[in-house]
Every structure is written in C-alpha cells, then in structure tokens.
XYZ file of N, CA and C in Angstrom:
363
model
N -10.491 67.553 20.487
C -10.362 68.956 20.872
C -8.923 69.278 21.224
N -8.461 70.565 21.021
C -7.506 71.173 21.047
C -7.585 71.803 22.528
N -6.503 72.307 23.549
C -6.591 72.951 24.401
C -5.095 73.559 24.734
N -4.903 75.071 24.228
C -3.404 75.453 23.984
C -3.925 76.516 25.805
N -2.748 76.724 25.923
C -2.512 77.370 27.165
C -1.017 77.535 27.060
N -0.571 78.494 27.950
C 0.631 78.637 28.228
C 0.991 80.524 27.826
N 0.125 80.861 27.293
C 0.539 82.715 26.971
C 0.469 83.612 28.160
N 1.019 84.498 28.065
C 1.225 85.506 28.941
C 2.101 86.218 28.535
N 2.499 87.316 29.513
C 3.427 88.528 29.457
C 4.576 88.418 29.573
N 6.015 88.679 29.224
C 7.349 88.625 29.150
C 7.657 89.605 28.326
N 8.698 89.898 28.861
C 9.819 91.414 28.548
C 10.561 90.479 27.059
N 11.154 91.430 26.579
C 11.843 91.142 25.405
C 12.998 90.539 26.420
N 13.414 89.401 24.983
C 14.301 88.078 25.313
C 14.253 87.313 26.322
N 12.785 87.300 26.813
C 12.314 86.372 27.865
C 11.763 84.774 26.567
N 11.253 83.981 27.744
C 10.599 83.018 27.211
C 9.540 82.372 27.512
N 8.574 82.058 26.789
C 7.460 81.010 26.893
C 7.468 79.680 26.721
N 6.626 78.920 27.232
C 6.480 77.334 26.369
C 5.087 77.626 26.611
N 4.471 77.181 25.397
C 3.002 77.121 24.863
C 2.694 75.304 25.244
N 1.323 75.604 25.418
C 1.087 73.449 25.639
C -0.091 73.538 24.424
N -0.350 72.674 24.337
C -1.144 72.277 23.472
C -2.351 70.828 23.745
N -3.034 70.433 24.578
C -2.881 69.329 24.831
C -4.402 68.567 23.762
N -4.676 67.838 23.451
C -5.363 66.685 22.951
C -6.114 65.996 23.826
N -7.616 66.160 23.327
C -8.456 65.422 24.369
C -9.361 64.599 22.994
N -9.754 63.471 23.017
C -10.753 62.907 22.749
C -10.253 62.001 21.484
N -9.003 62.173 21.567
C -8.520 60.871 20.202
C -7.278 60.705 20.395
N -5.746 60.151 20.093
C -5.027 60.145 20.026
C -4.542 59.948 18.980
N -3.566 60.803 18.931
C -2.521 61.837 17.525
C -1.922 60.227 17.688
N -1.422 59.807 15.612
C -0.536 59.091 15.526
C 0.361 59.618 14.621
N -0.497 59.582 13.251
C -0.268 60.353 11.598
C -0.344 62.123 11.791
N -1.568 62.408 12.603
C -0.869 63.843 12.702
C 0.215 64.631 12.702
N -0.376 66.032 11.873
C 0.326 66.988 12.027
C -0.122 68.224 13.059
N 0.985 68.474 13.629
C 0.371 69.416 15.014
C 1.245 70.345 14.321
N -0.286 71.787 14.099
C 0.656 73.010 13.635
C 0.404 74.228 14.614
N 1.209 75.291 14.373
C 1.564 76.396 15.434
C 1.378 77.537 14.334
N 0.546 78.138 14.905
C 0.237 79.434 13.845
C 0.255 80.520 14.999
N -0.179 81.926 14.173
C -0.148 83.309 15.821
C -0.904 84.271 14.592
N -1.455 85.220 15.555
C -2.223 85.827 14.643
C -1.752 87.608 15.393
N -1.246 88.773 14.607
C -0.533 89.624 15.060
C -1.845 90.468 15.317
N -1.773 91.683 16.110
C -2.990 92.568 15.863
C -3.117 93.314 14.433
N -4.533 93.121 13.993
C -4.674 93.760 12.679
C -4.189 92.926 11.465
N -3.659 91.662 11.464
C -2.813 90.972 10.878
C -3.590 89.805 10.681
N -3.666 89.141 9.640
C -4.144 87.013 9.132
C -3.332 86.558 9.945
N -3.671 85.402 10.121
C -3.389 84.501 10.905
C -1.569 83.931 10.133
N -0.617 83.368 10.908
C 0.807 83.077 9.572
C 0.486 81.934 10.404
N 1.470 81.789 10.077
C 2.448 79.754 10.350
C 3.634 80.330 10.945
N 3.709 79.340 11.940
C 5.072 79.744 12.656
C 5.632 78.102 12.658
N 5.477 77.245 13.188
C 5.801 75.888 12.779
C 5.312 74.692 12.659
N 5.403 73.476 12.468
C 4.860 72.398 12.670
C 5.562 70.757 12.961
N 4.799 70.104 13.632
C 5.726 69.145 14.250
C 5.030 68.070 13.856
N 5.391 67.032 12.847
C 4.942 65.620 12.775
C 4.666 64.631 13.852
N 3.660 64.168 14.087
C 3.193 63.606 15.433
C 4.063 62.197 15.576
N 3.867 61.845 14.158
C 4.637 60.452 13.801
C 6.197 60.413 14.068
N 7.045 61.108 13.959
C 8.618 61.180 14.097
C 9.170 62.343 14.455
N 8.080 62.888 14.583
C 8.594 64.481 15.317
C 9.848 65.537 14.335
N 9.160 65.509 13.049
C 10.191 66.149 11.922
C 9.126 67.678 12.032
N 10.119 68.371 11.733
C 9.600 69.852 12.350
C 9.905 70.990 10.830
N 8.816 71.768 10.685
C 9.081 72.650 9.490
C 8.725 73.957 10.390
N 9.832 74.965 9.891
C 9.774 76.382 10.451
C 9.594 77.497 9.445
N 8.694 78.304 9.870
C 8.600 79.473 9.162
C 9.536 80.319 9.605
N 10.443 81.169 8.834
C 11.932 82.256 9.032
C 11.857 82.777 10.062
N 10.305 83.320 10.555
C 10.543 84.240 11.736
C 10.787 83.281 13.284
N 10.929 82.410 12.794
C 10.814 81.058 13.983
C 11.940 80.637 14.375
N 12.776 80.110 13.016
C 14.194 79.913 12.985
C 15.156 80.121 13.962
N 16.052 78.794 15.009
C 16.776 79.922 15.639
C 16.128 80.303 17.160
N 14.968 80.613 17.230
C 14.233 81.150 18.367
C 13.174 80.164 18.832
N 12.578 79.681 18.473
C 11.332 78.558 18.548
C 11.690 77.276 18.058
N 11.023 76.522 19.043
C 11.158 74.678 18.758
C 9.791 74.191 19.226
N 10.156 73.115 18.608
C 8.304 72.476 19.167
C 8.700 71.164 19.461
N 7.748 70.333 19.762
C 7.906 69.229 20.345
C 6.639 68.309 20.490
N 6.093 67.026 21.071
C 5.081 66.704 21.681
C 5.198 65.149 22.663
N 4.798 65.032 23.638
C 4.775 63.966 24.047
C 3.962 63.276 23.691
N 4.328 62.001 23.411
C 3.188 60.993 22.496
C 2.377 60.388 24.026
N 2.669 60.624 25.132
C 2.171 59.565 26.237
C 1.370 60.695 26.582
N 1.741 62.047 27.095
C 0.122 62.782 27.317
C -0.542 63.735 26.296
N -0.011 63.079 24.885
C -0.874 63.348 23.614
C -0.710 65.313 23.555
N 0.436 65.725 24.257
C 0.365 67.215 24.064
C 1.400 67.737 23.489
N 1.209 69.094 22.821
C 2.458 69.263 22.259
C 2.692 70.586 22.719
N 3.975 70.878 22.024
C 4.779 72.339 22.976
C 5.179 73.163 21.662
N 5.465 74.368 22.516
C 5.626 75.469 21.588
C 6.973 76.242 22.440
N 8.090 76.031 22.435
C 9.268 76.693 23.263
C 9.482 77.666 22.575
N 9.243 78.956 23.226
C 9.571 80.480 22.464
C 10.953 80.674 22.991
N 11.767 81.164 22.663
C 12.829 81.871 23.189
C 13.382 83.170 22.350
N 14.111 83.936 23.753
C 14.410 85.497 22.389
C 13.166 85.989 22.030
N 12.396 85.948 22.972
C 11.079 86.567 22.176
C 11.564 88.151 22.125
N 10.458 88.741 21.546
C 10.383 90.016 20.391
C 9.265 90.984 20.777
N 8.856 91.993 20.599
C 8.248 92.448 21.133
C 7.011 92.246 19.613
N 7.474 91.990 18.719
C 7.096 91.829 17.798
C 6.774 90.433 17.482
N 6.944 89.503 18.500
C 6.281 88.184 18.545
C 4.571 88.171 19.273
N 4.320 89.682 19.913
C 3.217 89.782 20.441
C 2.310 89.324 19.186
N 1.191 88.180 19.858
C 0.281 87.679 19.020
C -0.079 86.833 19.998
N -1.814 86.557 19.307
C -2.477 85.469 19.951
C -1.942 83.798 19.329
N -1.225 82.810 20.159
C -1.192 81.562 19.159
C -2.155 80.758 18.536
N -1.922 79.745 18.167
C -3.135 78.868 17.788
C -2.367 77.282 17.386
N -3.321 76.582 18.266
C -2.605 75.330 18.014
C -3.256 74.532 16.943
N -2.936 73.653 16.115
C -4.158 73.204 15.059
C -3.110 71.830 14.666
N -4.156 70.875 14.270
C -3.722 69.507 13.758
C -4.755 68.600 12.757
N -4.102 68.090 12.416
C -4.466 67.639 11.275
C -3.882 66.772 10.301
N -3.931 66.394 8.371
C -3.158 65.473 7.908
C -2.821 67.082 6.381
N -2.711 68.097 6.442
C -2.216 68.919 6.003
C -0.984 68.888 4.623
N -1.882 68.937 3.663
C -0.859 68.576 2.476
C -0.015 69.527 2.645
N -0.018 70.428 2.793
C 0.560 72.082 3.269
C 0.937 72.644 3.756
N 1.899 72.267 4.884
C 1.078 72.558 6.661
C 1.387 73.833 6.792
N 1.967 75.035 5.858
C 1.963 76.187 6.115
C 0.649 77.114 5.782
N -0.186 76.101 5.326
C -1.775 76.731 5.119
C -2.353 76.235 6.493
N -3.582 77.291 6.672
C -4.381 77.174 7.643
C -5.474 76.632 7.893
N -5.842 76.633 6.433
C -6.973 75.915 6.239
C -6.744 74.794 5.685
N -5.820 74.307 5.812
C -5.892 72.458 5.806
C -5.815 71.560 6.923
N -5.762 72.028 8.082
C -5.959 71.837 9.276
C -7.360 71.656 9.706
N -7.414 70.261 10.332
C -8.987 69.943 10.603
C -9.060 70.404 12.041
N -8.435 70.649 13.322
C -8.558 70.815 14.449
C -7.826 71.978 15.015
N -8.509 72.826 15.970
C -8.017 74.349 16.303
C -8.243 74.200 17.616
N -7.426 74.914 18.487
C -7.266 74.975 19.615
C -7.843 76.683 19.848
N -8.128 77.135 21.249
C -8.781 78.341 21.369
C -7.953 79.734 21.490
N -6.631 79.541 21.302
C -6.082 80.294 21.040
C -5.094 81.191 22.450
N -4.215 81.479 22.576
C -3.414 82.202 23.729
C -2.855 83.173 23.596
N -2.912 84.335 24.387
C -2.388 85.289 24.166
C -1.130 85.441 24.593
N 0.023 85.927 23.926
C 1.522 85.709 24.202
C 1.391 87.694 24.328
N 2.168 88.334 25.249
C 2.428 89.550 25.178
C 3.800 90.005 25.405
N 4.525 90.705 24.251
C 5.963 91.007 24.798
C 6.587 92.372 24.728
N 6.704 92.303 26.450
C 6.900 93.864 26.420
C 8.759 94.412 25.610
N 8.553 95.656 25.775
C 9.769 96.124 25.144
C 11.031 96.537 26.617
C-alpha cells in the first residue's frame, strides 16, 4: 500500500514536500511515480524516481521546480514542490511499480490515495 500525505494550501511561490510512504513490502527494482490530476483534467505525470539508484525522469512542467527523492530505510518517497503555481493546484498521486513507461498511468501496479495540493494566487 501506498500512503501519500503532505498537500495543503500555499500562496504562489510557496512550497510543499509530498511523502509517500510504503507499507507492506519493500521497494528495491521499483519505480515510484508522481502524477496530479488538475480540476476537470486526466490524470498527467509529473515525475518519477527509480527506487534502485534514484535516477529521476521529469515531465516540462516539473523541470526546474520539483525534485523527488526516497529513503530506502523508511521505504518512503518525496515529492519537493517549489515555485509553486497557482496552476500547480491539483490532487497528487503517488504510484509504483516496474513501468515500461513511467509516463503512463496505467502501467503502474500501486496507487496511493491521493492529496490535495492548493495554490493560492
């Protein structure tokens, strides 16, 4: 199981860190991905972090502003927003898996319940 936490409210060019944490197996080969879902909007990809060496792929709107991370000892991973946007408002979603793709969503075997990030103007 997935368990993301960390959303809430912040003014533009504030910041978040999202958690992500892992209960009931431990990540080796995983891929831990970071998706957000806008209002009215599919779900995108915002990044993903190899569990194994911690090599990181970013989607453009991420670039620059967002990093991820995970600790291999309490099996959780992070989502560091910075410069947020008012236009970063979205619910996240943490998800992992072995993802030929990892900018698809549905190659992801494990989903976290999702957090609401809100950013005011």
């Amino acid at each position: 199981q997935l368990q993301a936490s960390g959303g809430g409210s912040v003014q533009t060019g504030g910041s978040l860190r999202l958690s992500c944490a892992v209960s009931g197996r431990t990540f080796s080969s995983e891929v831990m991905g970071w998706f957000r879902q806008l209002p009215g909007k599919d779900r995108e990809f915002v990044l993903s972090i190899s569990w194994s060496d911690g090599s990181l792929y970013y989607a453009d709107s991420a670039k620059g502003r967002f990093a991820a991370a995970r600790d291999i000892a309490k099996n959780t991973g992070y989502l560091q927003m910075n410069r947020l946007k008012p236009e970063d408002t979205a619910v996240y979603f943490c998800a992992a898996g072995w993802p030929e793709n990892v900018r698809v969503d549905t190659a992801y075997e494990y989903w976290g319940q999702g957090t609401l990030v809100t950013v005011s103007s």
